[in-house]
């Protein structure tokens, strides 16, 4: 049985916590009488021992700050501007982060006052935030070896991600990376037959629901499409989540009472646990290394992760048994016949190790990327189709000119569709699937001054840096005065040469450097394919606010908010990835197609 997180944390920290008090009591009880003949009463000795710990913390903090100040001065650097807290220990800063109702809204407020790189001192930890591409470039690429996920970040994410590729460093990270790389070759990521099977299933259900006169939650639909595609790609076998049906709008006046939607379908149980686990993990981030005190008696994430593991556990067991039986990589039913399936990511893992924990961690991490990031891209792409009908018409025109109204697109078709790629890129710019990411400094380092007259910034050792792609992608000084506007042409006209070519690190939807997303091109192909198929069959996209759950509609107060928050028609929320709170409910019209 696992011990409660708070108990584990205290048992780990207790020896160091009690040491100052213990030493003080021993000194006053044993050494002081021997050295001076003075014997203090018990109450005085106990009182001194009790206050020794907080006094020790203060003294340690002061000496640490002095040491950092001297080190910074010796390097000709200055400290990163600190956001002041109204409460002791940075507690008011934690409250601001937890009250956030729009991605990085708290950070936007801080950076308007203190600049694009700030530090929040929370419960003794340094939490650095930046939107500077030059510093992000150093973290991800040019100074890669000075940064890692770090032990604190690993513990925050361990209940969810285990020792998977997104939560490890060094040897284990290289193991997962090496195992994954062969499965993202051009041949594998261009298996458009796989995309076609699952997009057809999804779009058929979409058409049926629209024909009933109901709006459709496109976020739910594309999440099923990406989950089914990802599981077939990784395991050689889809979990067929689309067979659970689609949810009906809120509220629905129909008498069906969601009769065609199986809420207890294993895929729905999985997704609920999957999302809840990510939300709970995100809440830990504000507390940094002190998160076990927030979940003192019970790890809230582990039960959710167990549900997720149970969902794919049967597939893993089959793969292990096939290996032991020496029956190859398994069989996948196609067209009613069983055909030999090529090696899958899962079978490749099983050949490398039978450690089920390592395999499950690897699978879960890849599914987070395979399902959530592309689903987010497609969700917000449809959001933009509904918000910009002129661009939707232009994109559909390109689809019909290049592919036609019915033919399955090819890899070369997708490569040749410039506006489609620009549309997806602009969606990724304004709505990056991963709005925040982080690394931890291994040692003290210095970031260069960015303006004449400024001094370099000193980065303290073992400090977690959270870089915000969401805000960086919206900075007018990096993207031009129209940075807050959705305009795919910025990826086609002279703005590319003016802004992006000289500084490619201003656009990071897939990270960069040695840890760049291996599935980047897979995601582009999958999103492109689905959008082409969608636009071949449907047009006239509109939002359906009447179907949106009332609690997830932007409140009136948002109209007075800063930036794009004032014009959003949906509420954005994030866990490891960003999503539309309550789903994205839309209507569209089916169009006649000519068989080719």
Coordinates of C-alpha atoms in Angstrom, one line a residue:
X1 CA 0.0 0.0 0.0
X2 CA 1.3 3.4 -1.0
X3 CA 1.9 5.9 1.9
X4 CA 0.1 9.3 1.6
X5 CA 2.1 11.9 -0.3
X6 CA 2.2 14.3 2.6
X7 CA 3.5 11.6 5.0
X8 CA 6.2 10.7 2.4
X9 CA 7.1 14.4 2.0
X10 CA 7.4 15.1 5.7
X11 CA 9.4 11.9 6.4
X12 CA 11.8 13.0 3.7
X13 CA 12.1 16.6 4.9
X14 CA 11.7 15.9 8.6
X15 CA 15.4 15.1 9.4
X16 CA 16.6 18.4 7.9
X17 CA 13.6 20.2 9.4
X18 CA 14.3 19.1 12.9
X19 CA 18.1 19.3 12.8
X20 CA 18.3 23.0 13.8
X21 CA 15.9 22.4 16.7
X22 CA 17.6 19.3 17.8
X23 CA 21.1 20.9 17.7
X24 CA 19.8 23.9 19.6
X25 CA 18.2 21.8 22.3
X26 CA 21.4 19.6 22.7
X27 CA 23.6 22.7 22.9
X28 CA 21.4 24.4 25.6
X29 CA 21.0 21.2 27.6
X30 CA 24.5 19.7 27.4
X31 CA 27.1 22.1 26.1
X32 CA 26.0 25.4 27.6
X33 CA 26.1 24.2 31.2
X34 CA 29.6 22.7 30.6
X35 CA 30.9 25.8 29.0
X36 CA 29.4 28.5 31.2
X37 CA 27.8 26.8 34.1
X38 CA 24.5 28.3 33.1
X39 CA 21.5 26.0 33.1
X40 CA 18.4 27.2 31.5
X41 CA 14.9 26.1 32.6
X42 CA 13.2 23.4 30.4
X43 CA 10.6 25.9 29.0
X44 CA 13.4 28.2 27.8
X45 CA 15.3 25.3 26.1
X46 CA 12.1 24.0 24.4
X47 CA 11.1 27.5 23.3
X48 CA 14.6 28.1 21.8
X49 CA 14.5 24.8 20.1
X50 CA 11.1 25.5 18.5
X51 CA 12.1 28.9 17.2
X52 CA 15.4 27.6 16.0
X53 CA 13.8 26.2 12.8
X54 CA 12.1 29.3 11.5
X55 CA 15.2 31.4 12.4
X56 CA 17.3 28.8 10.6
X57 CA 15.1 29.2 7.5
X58 CA 15.4 33.0 7.6
X59 CA 19.2 32.8 8.0
X60 CA 19.5 30.2 5.3
X61 CA 17.4 32.3 3.0
X62 CA 19.4 35.4 3.7
X63 CA 22.7 33.7 3.1
X64 CA 21.4 32.1 -0.1
X65 CA 20.3 35.4 -1.4
X66 CA 23.7 37.0 -0.6
X67 CA 25.5 34.1 -2.3
X68 CA 23.3 34.5 -5.4
X69 CA 23.8 38.3 -5.4
X70 CA 27.6 37.9 -5.3
X71 CA 27.6 35.2 -8.0
X72 CA 25.4 37.4 -10.2
X73 CA 27.6 40.4 -9.7
X74 CA 30.8 38.4 -10.5
X75 CA 29.1 37.5 -13.8
X76 CA 28.1 41.1 -14.5
X77 CA 24.4 40.1 -14.3
X78 CA 21.4 41.2 -12.3
X79 CA 18.5 39.3 -10.8
X80 CA 15.4 38.6 -12.8
X81 CA 12.6 41.1 -11.8
X82 CA 10.6 39.6 -9.0
X83 CA 6.8 39.8 -8.8
X84 CA 6.0 41.0 -5.2
X85 CA 3.6 38.9 -3.1
X86 CA 1.0 40.4 -0.8
X87 CA 1.2 37.4 1.5
X88 CA 4.1 35.6 3.2
X89 CA 5.8 32.9 1.2
X90 CA 4.3 34.0 -2.2
X91 CA 0.9 32.7 -1.2
X92 CA -0.9 35.5 -3.1
X93 CA 1.0 34.6 -6.2
X94 CA -0.3 31.0 -5.9
X95 CA -3.8 32.4 -5.5
X96 CA -3.4 34.5 -8.7
X97 CA -2.2 31.5 -10.7
X98 CA -5.1 29.3 -9.4
X99 CA -7.7 32.0 -10.1
X100 CA -6.6 32.1 -13.8
X101 CA -9.6 31.8 -16.1
X102 CA -7.8 32.4 -19.4
X103 CA -4.5 30.9 -20.4
X104 CA -1.6 32.9 -18.9
X105 CA -3.9 35.9 -17.9
X106 CA -2.0 36.2 -14.6
X107 CA 1.3 36.2 -16.5
X108 CA 0.1 38.9 -18.9
X109 CA -0.6 41.1 -15.9
X110 CA 2.8 40.5 -14.4
X111 CA 4.7 41.0 -17.6
X112 CA 3.0 44.3 -18.4
X113 CA 4.6 45.7 -15.2
X114 CA 7.9 43.8 -14.9
X115 CA 8.8 42.8 -18.4
X116 CA 8.8 39.6 -20.4
X117 CA 10.9 37.6 -17.9
X118 CA 9.9 37.5 -14.3
X119 CA 10.4 35.4 -11.2
X120 CA 7.8 34.4 -8.6
X121 CA 9.2 33.3 -5.3
X122 CA 6.8 30.7 -4.0
X123 CA 7.3 28.8 -0.7
X124 CA 11.1 29.2 -1.0
X125 CA 11.2 28.1 -4.6
X126 CA 12.1 30.2 -7.6
X127 CA 9.5 30.0 -10.4
X128 CA 10.8 31.9 -13.5
X129 CA 8.5 32.8 -16.3
X130 CA 9.5 34.0 -19.8
X131 CA 8.2 34.7 -23.2
X132 CA 11.6 35.7 -24.7
X133 CA 12.5 33.6 -27.7
X134 CA 16.2 34.1 -27.2
X135 CA 16.0 32.6 -23.7
X136 CA 13.7 29.8 -24.8
X137 CA 16.2 29.0 -27.6
X138 CA 19.0 28.7 -25.0
X139 CA 16.8 26.3 -22.8
X140 CA 15.8 24.1 -25.7
X141 CA 18.7 24.1 -28.0
X142 CA 21.9 26.2 -27.7
X143 CA 22.4 25.5 -23.9
X144 CA 20.4 22.3 -23.8
X145 CA 22.8 20.4 -21.5
X146 CA 22.4 23.0 -18.7
X147 CA 18.7 22.3 -18.4
X148 CA 16.5 19.3 -17.6
X149 CA 13.1 18.4 -16.4
X150 CA 14.6 17.9 -13.0
X151 CA 13.7 15.9 -9.9
X152 CA 11.0 18.3 -8.7
X153 CA 9.2 18.3 -12.0
X154 CA 9.5 14.6 -12.2
X155 CA 7.8 14.1 -8.9
X156 CA 5.0 16.5 -9.8
X157 CA 4.2 14.5 -12.9
X158 CA 5.2 11.0 -11.8
X159 CA 1.6 9.9 -10.8
X160 CA 0.4 10.7 -14.3
X161 CA 3.4 10.3 -16.7
X162 CA 5.5 7.9 -14.6
X163 CA 8.9 7.5 -16.2
X164 CA 7.8 8.2 -19.7
X165 CA 9.5 10.4 -22.3
X166 CA 7.8 13.6 -21.2
X167 CA 8.8 13.2 -17.6
X168 CA 12.4 11.9 -17.6
X169 CA 15.9 13.0 -18.4
X170 CA 19.2 11.5 -19.4
X171 CA 19.3 7.7 -19.9
X172 CA 15.6 7.0 -19.5
X173 CA 14.7 9.9 -21.8
X174 CA 17.1 8.7 -24.4
X175 CA 15.7 5.2 -24.2
X176 CA 12.2 6.3 -24.8
X177 CA 13.3 8.7 -27.6
X178 CA 15.3 6.0 -29.3
X179 CA 12.4 3.6 -29.1
X180 CA 9.9 6.1 -30.6
X181 CA 12.0 7.6 -33.4
X182 CA 11.7 4.7 -35.9
X183 CA 7.9 4.9 -35.8
X184 CA 7.8 8.4 -37.1
X185 CA 9.5 7.8 -40.5
X186 CA 7.9 9.3 -43.6
X187 CA 6.5 5.9 -44.6
X188 CA 4.7 5.3 -41.3
X189 CA 3.3 8.8 -40.8
X190 CA 2.0 8.9 -44.4
X191 CA -0.4 5.9 -43.9
X192 CA -3.4 7.9 -45.1
X193 CA -5.5 4.7 -45.3
X194 CA -5.5 4.7 -41.5
X195 CA -6.6 8.3 -41.3
X196 CA -9.3 7.6 -44.0
X197 CA -10.9 4.7 -42.0
X198 CA -11.2 6.7 -38.8
X199 CA -12.2 10.0 -40.4
X200 CA -15.0 8.2 -42.4
X201 CA -16.3 6.7 -39.2
X202 CA -16.2 10.1 -37.4
X203 CA -17.7 12.1 -40.3
X204 CA -20.5 9.6 -40.8
X205 CA -21.6 10.0 -37.2
X206 CA -21.2 13.8 -37.6
X207 CA -23.5 13.8 -40.6
X208 CA -26.1 11.6 -38.8
X209 CA -26.2 13.9 -35.8
X210 CA -26.5 17.0 -37.9
X211 CA -29.4 15.4 -39.9
X212 CA -31.3 15.0 -36.6
X213 CA -31.1 18.8 -36.3
X214 CA -28.6 18.8 -33.4
X215 CA -25.4 20.7 -32.9
X216 CA -22.2 18.6 -32.5
X217 CA -19.4 18.9 -30.1
X218 CA -16.5 18.9 -32.6
X219 CA -14.0 18.6 -29.8
X220 CA -15.4 15.3 -28.7
X221 CA -15.6 14.1 -32.3
X222 CA -12.0 14.8 -33.2
X223 CA -10.8 13.5 -29.8
X224 CA -12.3 10.1 -30.7
X225 CA -10.8 10.3 -34.2
X226 CA -7.3 11.0 -32.9
X227 CA -7.6 8.4 -30.2
X228 CA -8.7 5.7 -32.6
X229 CA -6.0 6.7 -35.1
X230 CA -3.3 6.9 -32.5
X231 CA -4.1 3.5 -31.0
X232 CA -4.2 1.8 -34.4
X233 CA -0.9 3.5 -35.3
X234 CA 0.8 2.5 -32.0
X235 CA -0.8 -0.8 -31.2
X236 CA -2.0 -2.1 -34.6
X237 CA -5.5 -2.2 -33.2
X238 CA -7.9 0.7 -32.6
X239 CA -9.9 1.0 -29.4
X240 CA -12.8 2.1 -31.5
X241 CA -13.9 5.0 -29.2
X242 CA -16.2 6.3 -32.0
X243 CA -18.5 3.3 -31.5
X244 CA -19.6 4.9 -28.2
X245 CA -21.6 7.5 -30.2
X246 CA -21.6 11.2 -29.8
X247 CA -23.0 13.2 -26.9
X248 CA -26.1 15.3 -27.5
X249 CA -26.2 19.1 -26.8
X250 CA -26.9 20.7 -23.4
X251 CA -29.8 20.8 -22.9
X252 CA -31.6 18.6 -25.4
X253 CA -35.3 18.7 -25.8
X254 CA -35.3 15.4 -27.7
X255 CA -36.7 12.3 -26.0
X256 CA -33.7 10.3 -26.9
X257 CA -32.0 11.2 -23.5
X258 CA -28.7 10.4 -25.1
X259 CA -29.9 6.9 -25.9
X260 CA -27.5 6.7 -28.8
X261 CA -24.6 7.8 -26.6
X262 CA -23.0 5.2 -24.3
X263 CA -21.7 7.1 -21.4
X264 CA -20.4 3.9 -19.8
X265 CA -18.5 2.8 -22.9
X266 CA -14.9 2.0 -21.8
X267 CA -13.5 4.8 -24.0
X268 CA -15.6 7.4 -22.2
X269 CA -14.5 6.0 -18.8
X270 CA -10.9 6.3 -20.1
X271 CA -11.3 9.8 -21.4
X272 CA -12.9 11.1 -18.2
X273 CA -10.0 9.7 -16.1
X274 CA -7.5 10.9 -18.7
X275 CA -8.7 14.5 -18.6
X276 CA -9.2 14.5 -14.8
X277 CA -5.7 13.2 -14.2
X278 CA -4.2 16.0 -16.3
X279 CA -6.3 18.7 -14.6
X280 CA -5.2 17.4 -11.1
X281 CA -1.6 17.3 -12.2
X282 CA -1.8 20.9 -13.5
X283 CA -3.0 22.1 -10.1
X284 CA 0.1 20.7 -8.5
X285 CA 2.3 23.0 -10.6
X286 CA 1.5 26.1 -8.6
X287 CA 2.8 24.4 -5.4
X288 CA 6.0 23.1 -7.1
X289 CA 7.9 20.8 -4.8
X290 CA 5.5 21.4 -2.0
X291 CA 2.5 19.8 -3.8
X292 CA 2.4 16.7 -1.5
X293 CA 1.1 19.1 1.3
X294 CA -1.8 20.0 -1.0
X295 CA -2.7 16.3 -1.5
X296 CA -1.6 15.3 2.0
X297 CA -3.6 12.1 2.6
X298 CA -4.2 10.9 -0.9
X299 CA -2.6 11.0 -4.3
X300 CA -5.5 12.2 -6.4
X301 CA -3.9 11.4 -9.7
X302 CA -2.9 7.7 -9.3
X303 CA -6.5 6.3 -9.3
X304 CA -7.2 8.1 -12.6
X305 CA -4.0 6.8 -14.1
X306 CA -5.0 3.2 -13.1
X307 CA -8.2 3.6 -15.0
X308 CA -6.3 4.6 -18.1
X309 CA -3.9 1.7 -17.7
X310 CA -6.8 -0.7 -17.4
X311 CA -8.2 0.6 -20.6
X312 CA -5.1 -0.5 -22.7
X313 CA -3.9 -3.2 -20.4
X314 CA -5.6 -6.0 -22.4
X315 CA -3.8 -4.9 -25.5
X316 CA -0.5 -5.0 -23.7
X317 CA -1.2 -8.4 -22.3
X318 CA -1.9 -9.7 -25.8
X319 CA 1.4 -8.3 -27.1
X320 CA 3.4 -9.9 -24.3
X321 CA 1.7 -13.2 -24.8
X322 CA 2.4 -13.1 -28.5
X323 CA 6.1 -12.4 -27.9
X324 CA 6.3 -15.3 -25.4
X325 CA 4.5 -17.6 -27.8
X326 CA 6.8 -16.5 -30.7
X327 CA 3.8 -15.6 -33.0
X328 CA 5.2 -12.4 -34.4
X329 CA 3.7 -9.0 -34.2
X330 CA 0.1 -10.0 -34.2
X331 CA -2.8 -9.9 -36.5
X332 CA -5.1 -7.1 -37.3
X333 CA -8.5 -7.7 -38.9
X334 CA -9.1 -5.8 -42.1
X335 CA -12.0 -6.3 -44.4
X336 CA -13.1 -9.4 -42.6
X337 CA -9.8 -11.1 -43.2
X338 CA -6.9 -11.4 -40.8
X339 CA -3.7 -10.1 -42.3
X340 CA -0.2 -9.9 -41.1
X341 CA 0.4 -6.5 -39.5
X342 CA 3.7 -4.8 -39.6
X343 CA 5.7 -4.2 -36.5
X344 CA 4.0 -1.7 -34.2
X345 CA 5.3 0.6 -31.5
X346 CA 3.9 -1.7 -28.8
X347 CA 5.4 -4.8 -30.2
X348 CA 8.7 -2.9 -30.6
X349 CA 8.5 -2.0 -26.9
X350 CA 7.7 -5.5 -25.8
X351 CA 10.8 -6.8 -27.7
X352 CA 13.0 -4.3 -25.9
X353 CA 11.6 -5.0 -22.4
X354 CA 8.9 -6.9 -20.6
X355 CA 8.8 -4.4 -17.7
X356 CA 5.1 -3.5 -17.9
X357 CA 5.5 -0.3 -15.9
X358 CA 8.0 1.0 -18.4
X359 CA 5.8 0.0 -21.3
X360 CA 2.6 1.5 -19.8
X361 CA 4.4 4.7 -19.0
X362 CA 5.7 4.9 -22.6
X363 CA 2.3 4.2 -24.1
X364 CA 0.5 6.7 -21.9
X365 CA 3.0 9.5 -22.7
X366 CA 2.7 8.8 -26.5
X367 CA -1.1 8.7 -26.2
X368 CA -1.1 12.2 -24.5
X369 CA 0.7 13.5 -27.6
X370 CA -1.2 11.4 -30.1
X371 CA -4.7 12.1 -28.9
X372 CA -4.7 15.5 -27.2
X373 CA -2.4 17.7 -29.2
X374 CA -3.9 17.0 -32.6
X375 CA -7.4 17.0 -31.2
X376 CA -6.7 20.5 -29.8
X377 CA -5.4 21.7 -33.2
X378 CA -8.5 20.4 -35.0
X379 CA -10.8 21.8 -32.4
X380 CA -9.4 25.3 -32.7
X381 CA -9.1 25.0 -36.5
X382 CA -12.9 24.4 -36.7
X383 CA -13.4 27.2 -34.2
X384 CA -11.6 29.5 -36.7
X385 CA -13.6 28.1 -39.6
X386 CA -16.7 29.2 -37.8
X387 CA -15.3 32.6 -36.8
X388 CA -13.9 33.4 -40.3
X389 CA -16.3 32.1 -43.0
X390 CA -14.4 33.9 -45.7
X391 CA -11.3 31.9 -44.9
X392 CA -13.4 28.7 -44.6
X393 CA -14.6 29.3 -48.2
X394 CA -11.1 30.0 -49.4
X395 CA -9.8 26.8 -47.7
X396 CA -12.6 24.7 -49.1
X397 CA -11.9 26.1 -52.6
X398 CA -8.3 25.0 -52.3
X399 CA -9.5 21.5 -51.2
X400 CA -11.8 21.2 -54.2
X401 CA -9.2 22.4 -56.6
X402 CA -6.4 20.1 -55.4
X403 CA -8.3 17.0 -54.3
X404 CA -11.8 17.3 -55.5
X405 CA -15.0 16.7 -53.7
X406 CA -14.6 13.0 -52.9
X407 CA -11.1 11.6 -53.7
X408 CA -8.9 10.6 -50.7
X409 CA -6.0 13.1 -50.4
X410 CA -2.5 11.9 -50.9
X411 CA 0.8 12.9 -49.2
X412 CA 1.7 15.0 -52.3
X413 CA -1.8 16.7 -52.2
X414 CA -1.2 17.8 -48.6
X415 CA 2.3 19.0 -49.3
X416 CA 1.0 21.1 -52.2
X417 CA -1.8 22.8 -50.3
X418 CA -0.1 26.0 -49.1
X419 CA -3.2 27.8 -47.6
X420 CA -4.1 24.7 -45.7
X421 CA -0.7 24.5 -44.1
X422 CA -0.8 28.3 -43.4
X423 CA -4.3 27.9 -41.8
X424 CA -3.1 25.1 -39.5
X425 CA 0.0 27.1 -38.6
X426 CA -2.0 30.2 -37.7
X427 CA -4.3 28.0 -35.6
X428 CA -1.2 26.7 -33.8
X429 CA 0.1 30.2 -33.4
X430 CA -2.9 31.6 -31.6
X431 CA -4.0 28.3 -30.0
X432 CA -0.9 26.2 -29.3
X433 CA -1.8 22.8 -27.9
X434 CA 0.8 23.2 -25.1
X435 CA 0.6 26.8 -24.0
X436 CA 3.2 26.3 -21.2
X437 CA 6.2 24.1 -20.8
X438 CA 9.1 24.1 -18.4
X439 CA 12.7 23.1 -17.7
X440 CA 14.9 23.3 -14.6
X441 CA 18.3 24.9 -14.4
X442 CA 21.0 22.4 -13.4
X443 CA 23.4 25.1 -12.3
X444 CA 23.5 28.9 -12.2
X445 CA 23.5 30.5 -15.6
X446 CA 23.3 33.9 -17.3
X447 CA 20.9 35.0 -20.1
X448 CA 22.3 37.8 -22.3
X449 CA 21.0 41.3 -22.3
X450 CA 18.5 41.9 -25.1
X451 CA 18.7 45.6 -25.4
X452 CA 21.6 48.1 -25.3
X453 CA 22.1 49.4 -21.8
X454 CA 20.5 46.4 -20.2
X455 CA 22.5 43.8 -18.1
X456 CA 22.4 40.1 -18.5
X457 CA 19.9 38.2 -16.3
X458 CA 21.1 35.8 -13.6
X459 CA 19.3 32.5 -13.4
X460 CA 19.6 30.8 -10.0
X461 CA 20.5 27.1 -9.8
X462 CA 17.8 24.5 -9.6
X463 CA 15.1 27.0 -10.7
X464 CA 12.2 25.9 -12.8
X465 CA 11.6 28.1 -15.8
X466 CA 8.1 28.1 -17.3
X467 CA 8.2 29.4 -20.9
X468 CA 4.8 30.5 -22.2
X469 CA 4.4 29.8 -25.9
X470 CA 0.8 31.1 -25.8
X471 CA 1.9 34.7 -25.0
X472 CA 5.0 34.6 -27.1
X473 CA 3.0 33.7 -30.1
X474 CA 0.8 36.8 -29.5
X475 CA 3.5 39.4 -28.9
X476 CA 3.2 42.4 -31.3
X477 CA 6.9 43.2 -31.2
X478 CA 7.6 39.7 -32.5
X479 CA 4.7 39.2 -34.9
X480 CA 3.7 42.7 -35.9
X481 CA 0.8 45.0 -34.9
X482 CA -1.8 42.5 -36.1
X483 CA -0.4 39.7 -33.9
X484 CA -3.8 39.2 -32.1
X485 CA -5.7 38.7 -35.4
X486 CA -6.2 35.4 -37.1
X487 CA -4.6 35.7 -40.5
X488 CA -3.1 32.6 -42.2
X489 CA -1.5 34.8 -44.9
X490 CA 1.2 35.9 -42.4
X491 CA 2.7 32.5 -43.1
X492 CA 2.6 33.1 -46.9
X493 CA 3.4 36.8 -47.5
X494 CA 6.4 39.0 -46.7
X495 CA 5.7 38.8 -43.0
X496 CA 7.5 35.4 -43.0
X497 CA 10.7 37.1 -44.1
X498 CA 10.2 40.1 -41.8
X499 CA 9.4 38.2 -38.6
X500 CA 9.7 34.4 -38.7
X501 CA 12.8 33.8 -40.9
X502 CA 15.2 35.9 -38.9
X503 CA 13.9 34.5 -35.6
X504 CA 12.3 31.0 -36.0
X505 CA 12.1 30.5 -32.2
X506 CA 9.1 32.9 -32.1
X507 CA 7.0 29.9 -33.4
X508 CA 7.2 26.8 -31.2
X509 CA 4.0 24.8 -31.4
X510 CA 6.1 21.6 -31.3
X511 CA 9.0 22.6 -29.1
X512 CA 12.5 22.7 -30.5
X513 CA 16.0 21.3 -30.0
X514 CA 16.8 17.7 -29.1
X515 CA 13.4 17.3 -27.4
X516 CA 11.4 18.5 -30.4
X517 CA 8.2 16.6 -31.0
X518 CA 8.9 13.5 -33.0
X519 CA 5.3 13.3 -34.1
X520 CA 5.3 16.8 -35.6
X521 CA 4.8 15.7 -39.2
X522 CA 2.4 13.0 -38.2
X523 CA 0.2 15.7 -36.5
X524 CA 0.4 17.9 -39.6
X525 CA -0.6 15.0 -41.8
X526 CA -3.4 13.9 -39.5
X527 CA -4.9 17.3 -39.0
X528 CA -4.6 18.2 -42.7
X529 CA -6.3 14.9 -43.8
X530 CA -9.2 15.4 -41.4
X531 CA -9.8 19.0 -42.4
X532 CA -9.7 18.0 -46.1
X533 CA -12.3 15.3 -45.6
X534 CA -14.4 17.6 -43.4
X535 CA -14.4 20.4 -46.1
X536 CA -15.2 17.9 -48.8
X537 CA -18.4 17.0 -47.0
X538 CA -19.4 20.1 -45.1
X539 CA -19.6 23.9 -45.3
X540 CA -21.1 26.9 -43.6
X541 CA -19.6 26.4 -40.1
X542 CA -21.2 28.3 -37.3
X543 CA -20.9 28.2 -33.5
X544 CA -23.9 26.9 -31.5
X545 CA -23.8 28.8 -28.2
X546 CA -27.3 27.6 -27.4
X547 CA -25.9 24.0 -27.2
X548 CA -22.9 25.1 -25.1
X549 CA -23.3 24.3 -21.4
X550 CA -24.2 27.6 -19.7
X551 CA -21.4 27.5 -17.2
X552 CA -18.8 27.3 -20.1
X553 CA -20.0 30.3 -22.0
X554 CA -17.7 33.4 -21.6
X555 CA -19.2 35.7 -19.0
X556 CA -20.0 39.4 -19.8
X557 CA -17.0 40.5 -17.8
X558 CA -14.7 39.0 -20.5
X559 CA -15.7 41.7 -22.9
X560 CA -13.6 44.2 -20.8
X561 CA -10.6 41.9 -20.6
X562 CA -7.3 42.3 -22.3
X563 CA -6.3 41.0 -25.7
X564 CA -8.2 38.2 -27.4
X565 CA -10.0 37.2 -24.2
X566 CA -12.4 40.0 -24.9
X567 CA -13.5 38.5 -28.2
X568 CA -13.5 34.8 -27.4
X569 CA -16.8 33.0 -28.0
X570 CA -15.7 29.9 -25.9
X571 CA -13.8 29.4 -22.6
X572 CA -10.3 28.1 -22.9
X573 CA -8.9 25.7 -20.3
X574 CA -5.7 23.8 -20.0
X575 CA -4.2 20.8 -18.4
X576 CA -1.1 19.4 -20.2
X577 CA -2.8 20.7 -23.3
X578 CA -5.3 23.4 -24.1
X579 CA -9.0 22.6 -24.8
X580 CA -12.4 24.2 -25.1
X581 CA -14.2 24.1 -21.7
X582 CA -17.5 22.3 -22.2
X583 CA -16.6 21.3 -25.7
X584 CA -16.9 23.2 -29.0
X585 CA -20.5 23.0 -30.2
X586 CA -21.0 23.8 -33.9
X587 CA -23.4 23.5 -36.8
X588 CA -22.6 23.0 -40.4
X589 CA -24.3 22.1 -43.7
X590 CA -23.7 18.9 -45.6
X591 CA -22.8 19.4 -49.3
X592 CA -23.4 17.2 -52.2
X593 CA -20.3 15.3 -53.4
X594 CA -19.5 13.9 -56.8
X595 CA -17.9 10.4 -56.7
X596 CA -14.6 10.4 -58.6

